[in-house]
Structures are given as structure tokens and as C-alpha cells.
XYZ file of C-alpha atoms in Angstrom:
351
model
C 82.389 112.854 115.788
C 82.726 114.893 112.653
C 82.495 118.480 113.628
C 81.103 120.471 110.844
C 81.590 124.202 110.318
C 80.129 126.841 112.563
C 80.094 124.854 115.608
C 83.200 126.485 116.945
C 84.098 129.836 116.671
C 87.097 130.925 114.449
C 89.474 131.928 117.238
C 89.534 128.483 118.641
C 89.326 126.720 115.446
C 92.662 128.501 114.421
C 94.107 127.636 117.974
C 93.178 123.943 117.470
C 94.468 124.092 113.652
C 97.911 125.559 115.150
C 97.639 122.306 117.514
C 96.824 119.950 115.530
C 99.861 121.134 112.727
C 102.070 120.671 115.717
C 101.078 117.459 116.562
C 101.400 116.312 112.789
C 104.885 117.742 112.581
C 105.845 115.840 115.782
C 104.010 112.647 114.543
C 106.230 112.976 111.306
C 109.311 112.456 113.166
C 107.894 110.065 115.252
C 106.703 107.951 112.655
C 110.332 107.380 111.417
C 111.307 105.438 114.413
C 107.835 103.405 113.991
C 107.885 102.531 110.233
C 109.810 100.080 108.652
C 109.809 97.744 105.848
C 106.726 95.881 107.609
C 104.922 98.676 108.930
C 105.122 101.190 106.269
C 102.639 99.222 103.660
C 100.469 98.521 106.717
C 100.088 101.923 107.688
C 98.402 102.934 104.866
C 96.228 99.968 104.663
C 95.160 101.086 108.203
C 94.273 104.278 107.260
C 91.930 102.916 104.276
C 90.582 100.533 106.616
C 89.716 103.204 109.193
C 87.999 105.218 106.443
C 85.995 102.038 105.060
C 84.709 101.251 108.615
C 83.926 104.690 109.419
C 81.231 104.454 106.735
C 79.557 101.640 108.963
C 77.111 103.474 111.145
C 75.850 100.923 113.999
C 72.982 101.803 116.087
C 73.389 102.440 119.593
C 70.288 104.156 120.997
C 67.051 104.952 119.872
C 67.292 107.092 116.882
C 71.413 107.415 117.454
C 74.256 105.621 115.671
C 78.064 105.584 116.098
C 81.081 104.752 113.981
C 84.558 103.780 114.347
C 87.041 106.688 115.371
C 89.957 104.710 114.514
C 92.694 106.234 117.013
C 93.092 103.142 119.197
C 93.106 100.838 116.434
C 95.898 102.787 114.552
C 97.963 103.427 117.550
C 98.009 99.645 118.317
C 98.733 98.365 114.961
C 101.361 100.584 113.509
C 102.361 102.893 116.623
C 100.967 106.143 118.138
C 102.842 108.641 115.868
C 101.687 106.996 113.061
C 98.400 106.360 114.341
C 97.887 110.136 114.554
C 98.807 110.278 110.801
C 96.439 107.649 109.960
C 93.402 109.290 111.336
C 94.817 112.707 109.879
C 95.007 111.259 106.235
C 91.369 110.010 106.982
C 90.166 112.908 108.041
C 91.511 115.060 105.348
C 90.526 112.843 102.707
C 86.729 113.058 104.271
C 86.639 117.046 104.537
C 87.696 117.511 100.894
C 86.173 114.934 99.008
C 83.359 113.692 100.997
C 82.106 116.982 102.604
C 82.424 115.272 106.017
C 83.602 117.609 108.673
C 84.158 120.949 108.206
C 87.236 122.340 106.486
C 87.559 125.246 109.092
C 86.935 122.750 111.822
C 89.747 120.493 110.138
C 92.009 121.509 113.440
C 89.112 120.435 115.884
C 88.703 117.168 114.127
C 92.147 116.241 114.083
C 92.688 117.632 117.639
C 89.619 115.671 118.949
C 89.608 112.505 116.545
C 93.041 111.691 115.722
C 95.270 113.203 118.753
C 92.972 112.991 121.728
C 91.939 109.415 120.692
C 95.479 107.984 120.077
C 96.944 109.506 122.990
C 94.696 108.397 125.336
C 94.246 104.693 124.128
C 97.998 104.062 123.658
C 98.638 105.369 127.159
C 96.318 103.258 128.618
C 97.032 100.491 126.326
C 100.651 100.465 127.421
C 99.896 100.465 131.079
C 97.576 97.737 130.627
C 100.079 95.302 128.734
C 102.745 95.942 131.584
C 100.385 94.424 134.119
C 98.733 91.820 132.128
C 100.303 88.396 131.515
C 102.332 88.679 128.669
C 100.108 86.832 126.106
C 98.409 87.699 122.758
C 95.117 87.393 124.601
C 96.151 90.305 127.098
C 96.871 92.607 123.743
C 93.443 91.783 122.602
C 91.683 92.651 125.920
C 93.981 95.918 126.714
C 92.775 96.939 122.908
C 89.313 96.464 123.946
C 89.396 98.672 127.245
C 91.912 101.276 125.559
C 89.470 101.849 122.676
C 86.375 101.705 124.815
C 87.805 104.541 127.121
C 89.259 106.567 123.978
C 85.799 107.302 122.679
C 84.156 109.134 125.790
C 87.581 110.946 126.140
C 87.160 112.439 122.764
C 83.513 113.232 123.648
C 84.791 115.254 126.623
C 87.384 116.836 124.758
C 84.733 118.443 122.408
C 82.680 119.206 125.151
C 85.736 121.285 126.582
C 86.231 122.963 123.277
C 83.007 123.821 122.750
C 82.675 125.473 126.264
C 85.672 127.647 125.083
C 84.528 128.432 121.711
C 80.853 127.502 121.032
C 78.943 129.436 118.893
C 75.641 129.306 120.908
C 74.892 129.788 124.485
C 73.797 126.111 125.716
C 74.397 124.321 129.284
C 77.790 122.872 128.960
C 76.882 120.315 131.704
C 73.971 119.161 129.895
C 76.330 118.982 126.450
C 78.821 116.652 128.719
C 76.309 114.567 130.151
C 74.757 113.816 126.729
C 77.920 113.549 124.856
C 79.864 111.266 127.647
C 76.574 109.146 127.908
C 75.982 108.374 124.127
C 79.668 108.210 123.297
C 79.971 105.565 126.015
C 77.617 103.388 124.196
C 79.270 104.072 120.714
C 82.667 102.956 122.553
C 81.642 99.534 123.039
C 81.346 98.987 119.277
C 84.675 101.028 118.761
C 86.213 98.367 121.262
C 84.800 95.465 119.611
C 85.829 96.387 116.370
C 89.391 97.478 117.321
C 89.737 94.049 119.508
C 88.541 91.969 116.741
C 90.799 93.732 114.128
C 94.021 93.371 116.620
C 93.201 90.126 117.534
C 92.693 88.798 113.952
C 96.084 90.195 112.853
C 97.834 88.964 115.632
C 96.711 85.600 114.856
C 98.330 85.519 111.609
C 101.016 87.926 111.763
C 102.058 89.114 115.150
C 105.109 90.891 114.454
C 102.955 93.471 112.367
C 101.157 94.757 115.498
C 103.409 97.485 116.983
C 101.662 97.113 120.403
C 102.820 93.786 120.717
C 106.371 94.259 119.712
C 108.356 92.637 122.605
C 105.559 90.764 124.302
C 106.144 87.741 122.412
C 108.033 84.676 123.940
C 110.369 82.258 122.544
C 109.096 78.848 122.019
C 109.952 76.327 124.346
C 110.869 72.574 123.593
C 111.214 69.916 126.171
C 114.840 68.376 125.895
C 115.463 65.723 128.516
C 113.039 66.555 130.806
C 113.854 70.463 130.759
C 112.485 73.253 128.623
C 114.861 75.357 126.482
C 114.452 77.964 123.814
C 113.645 76.972 120.513
C 116.175 77.923 117.697
C 115.338 80.844 116.126
C 114.080 80.646 112.522
C 117.004 81.321 109.958
C 117.031 82.847 106.758
C 115.030 80.387 104.852
C 111.763 82.050 106.863
C 112.093 85.315 105.427
C 110.277 84.465 101.938
C 107.601 83.084 103.457
C 107.013 86.077 105.965
C 107.196 88.331 103.027
C 104.368 86.209 101.312
C 102.442 86.214 104.376
C 102.815 89.957 104.793
C 101.390 90.526 101.200
C 98.735 88.090 102.184
C 97.698 90.567 105.164
C 98.070 93.431 102.671
C 95.800 92.224 100.075
C 93.195 90.647 102.508
C 92.815 93.816 104.331
C 92.245 95.991 101.059
C 89.933 93.596 99.871
C 88.117 93.695 103.040
C 88.258 97.432 103.090
C 86.938 97.570 99.699
C 83.750 95.279 100.158
C 83.187 96.948 103.738
C 82.967 100.646 102.069
C 81.597 99.457 98.632
C 78.669 96.817 99.652
C 78.368 96.878 103.515
C 78.121 100.524 103.821
C 74.696 100.295 101.968
C 73.522 98.631 105.166
C 74.731 100.982 107.832
C 72.493 102.892 110.384
C 70.688 105.773 108.781
C 70.207 107.517 112.152
C 72.324 110.652 113.315
C 75.782 109.685 114.844
C 76.178 110.845 118.437
C 77.280 114.195 117.987
C 74.497 114.906 115.509
C 71.989 113.667 117.660
C 73.446 115.808 120.858
C 73.571 118.949 118.402
C 70.305 118.652 117.515
C 68.843 117.981 120.916
C 70.771 120.829 122.802
C 70.665 123.043 120.210
C 74.482 123.442 119.630
C 73.983 122.989 115.545
C 72.050 126.555 115.056
C 74.898 128.019 113.500
C 75.964 125.347 111.286
C 77.695 126.521 107.875
C 77.492 124.974 104.682
C 80.380 122.996 103.989
C 82.709 124.505 101.491
C 83.061 121.478 99.456
C 79.498 120.799 99.472
C 79.393 121.064 95.459
C 82.127 118.076 95.377
C 81.069 115.175 93.058
C 81.525 112.708 95.907
C 79.745 114.833 98.982
C 77.811 112.987 101.137
C 79.515 109.665 100.175
C 77.717 109.241 96.870
C 78.799 109.936 93.076
C 77.146 112.790 91.284
C 74.645 112.180 88.754
C 74.401 108.461 89.858
C 70.723 108.141 90.849
C 70.974 104.378 92.111
C 71.817 104.690 95.861
C 73.378 101.426 96.254
C 75.781 102.152 93.169
C 76.669 105.509 93.913
C 77.233 105.129 97.677
C 79.353 101.705 96.657
C 81.159 103.685 94.034
C 81.871 106.456 96.605
C 83.185 104.348 99.225
C 85.584 102.266 96.504
C 86.970 105.257 95.567
C 87.419 106.607 99.019
C 89.313 103.436 100.005
C 91.629 103.916 96.776
C 92.442 107.420 97.215
C 92.904 106.749 100.999
C 95.457 103.695 100.542
C 97.332 105.826 97.798
C 97.440 108.938 99.886
C 98.526 107.481 103.099
C 100.715 104.858 101.607
C 102.842 107.941 99.933
C 103.007 109.737 103.050
C 104.315 106.602 105.021
C 106.561 105.338 102.494
C 108.172 108.989 101.975
C 108.480 109.205 105.976
C 109.888 105.790 105.871
C 112.493 106.733 102.820
C 113.305 109.977 104.879
C 114.373 107.828 107.915
C 116.414 105.367 105.718
C 118.192 108.439 104.083
C 118.816 110.207 107.569
C 120.180 106.790 108.938
C 122.433 105.330 106.038
C 126.083 105.172 106.417
C 126.905 107.772 103.573
C 124.698 110.601 105.719
C 126.073 109.581 109.069
C 128.631 112.219 110.414
C 130.965 111.595 113.059
C 132.524 114.090 115.212
C 135.808 113.136 116.944
């Protein structure tokens, strides 16, 4: 659902740019409370993973494909504020390096793909986990539903923005029907990817899943016929947890590299939901050439490499590497700022 330049007029793009900038500023402050020594490294990895999986377009209907948006996944794994930042980092890398999503439409894309998906998904997710049984399976089920709903919600948000500032005169009712219809199908794929990923992380390190915090129950032991809480793990468990954390990070990075560098070659070549609707309904008549169209990585290929498999694979690997470095730098800086703000030497008490 990457909106190119020319779909939305300048005034609307400017307003969404202000909205996006404000949301990012709020998210930077909110992420300080979400990020800790466990989730700061994971957040950069989540951004890289979203970048990789967004390269894997899957068929959803005749001549139409879809790909992960990632807002639900990021919000559930690392928190809603950090989730907005994760998807925003991905969109920024895609727009600047790969000419995917217009630069003048960056505010539109962040508003639609980062803010709307994250807010809708996490609000629904929190509501579901409050009413469902307090189990890990419930977190996975809530992840599926939240991700499913977030995609047509983003489609509706785009339709609203196009109704306000679209550059062509088309029936907005027909656009809304087409957008929601195809993105309901794409939402199923989004939900499956999100639930599988959240479930996989919960299986090995449930403490790393932000959305599962406070839902885990103490292990029970039967003593003299009665169930009692098992003792808490002592300091000796910390080294094992640290090793497990590194294992999760390495596994996630390798998976992202394989998906972007190899599996992406087999992704569907059909236009995605927005591209298909734009072509069918005529809302792409004033599409403008991307400002970064001459980038050496434009269209997810490496300039001057003629072998399509090698070119696309290298571009994917470069994208994952740049995204994980940029994302990790942002999140460590946010985490460090939080640590500095809460350190005893910076805490003033007014008497």
C-alpha cells in the first residue's frame, strides 16, 4: 500500500506530513517507556524483518498480490510507540533507497501504514487479551484478529485521504469498495504472518513479546496435595536468558536475510492491492516519477547487475542490513536517552 507521488495533492500531503511528524515525536517519547535492554535490540530486528517480509508479495486474487504492512506485528512484539517507529524506519529506507513509496507521499504512507495499522491493531489486541483466557495461545489468536482488521482499516484510511485530496475525479464509493475488498484478502495473509511470528517468539522467549507482558502465570507445583507458586528463578538464570536473547536475535537476522536475499525472488510479480485498484479505477493517471528513480537500488535491484536473481537478492540483503543498522541506532539512542533521564544523577527532587 505504498502510495506514490502524484496520487494525493500537495496540501493533503503536507498535512499528513505534519501528522506523521507529530506522531513520530510522540512515539519517540513513548518508546522510552517501552524499550529496555531486551527490547531495544529486538526493535531494530523487527524493522529489518518487516522490510524483508514486505518483499514477499503473495497472490490474493486473479492478477493481484499483497504483502505484509507490519504495524500489528511491530506493536505486539515491541509496543505501539516503538511499532510506529519501526514501520516508519522501513518506509523511510524504502522511499529513499529503493524508490518504493513517494517522497512527497511519505507523510501519507507513515500515517496510513505506520500510524493507522499500529493504533487499530494494538487497540483491538489489548481489548481481546483482556477478555480471552490469559494464555500464550490467546495472545497468538488476538494477534491474528488484530492484524486481520488493521489492513482494511488502512485501506479505509487511504480512501478517506484520497476523498480529501485525490488528484483524479473518480467515484470514491467504488474506490472504497475495491480497496476494502482486496485488502480483506490481504489481511488474511497479514494475520497469518503476524500470528506465526508472534507465536514463534512466544514459544522460545515470551518475555520478549511486549503484548504478552503481564499475561504469564507463575508455574504451579503440587505440594501435599495443594498447588503453590514455584520459586522465582534466581540470578543464575540471567546468563541463560542472555544467551537465549542473542540466539533469538541471530535467528531473526538470518531469517530476514534469507527471506530478502533468496525467497523474495519467488514472490508474486502481480501488482499489489493499491496498484491494482489504482489501475482499475483510474486513480493513477497523475502518478509522478519517483525522485529517487535513479537510485542504484531502485525497484529492489542493484544497478549494473543483469542477473535478476543476484540483483534482487543483493538489494534485499543490503536493505535488511541498512534497516537493522538504522533501526537499531534509533532505538538504542532512545533507550540511552531514557536511561540518562532516569539516572540518579539526573533526578532532581523539589522540597
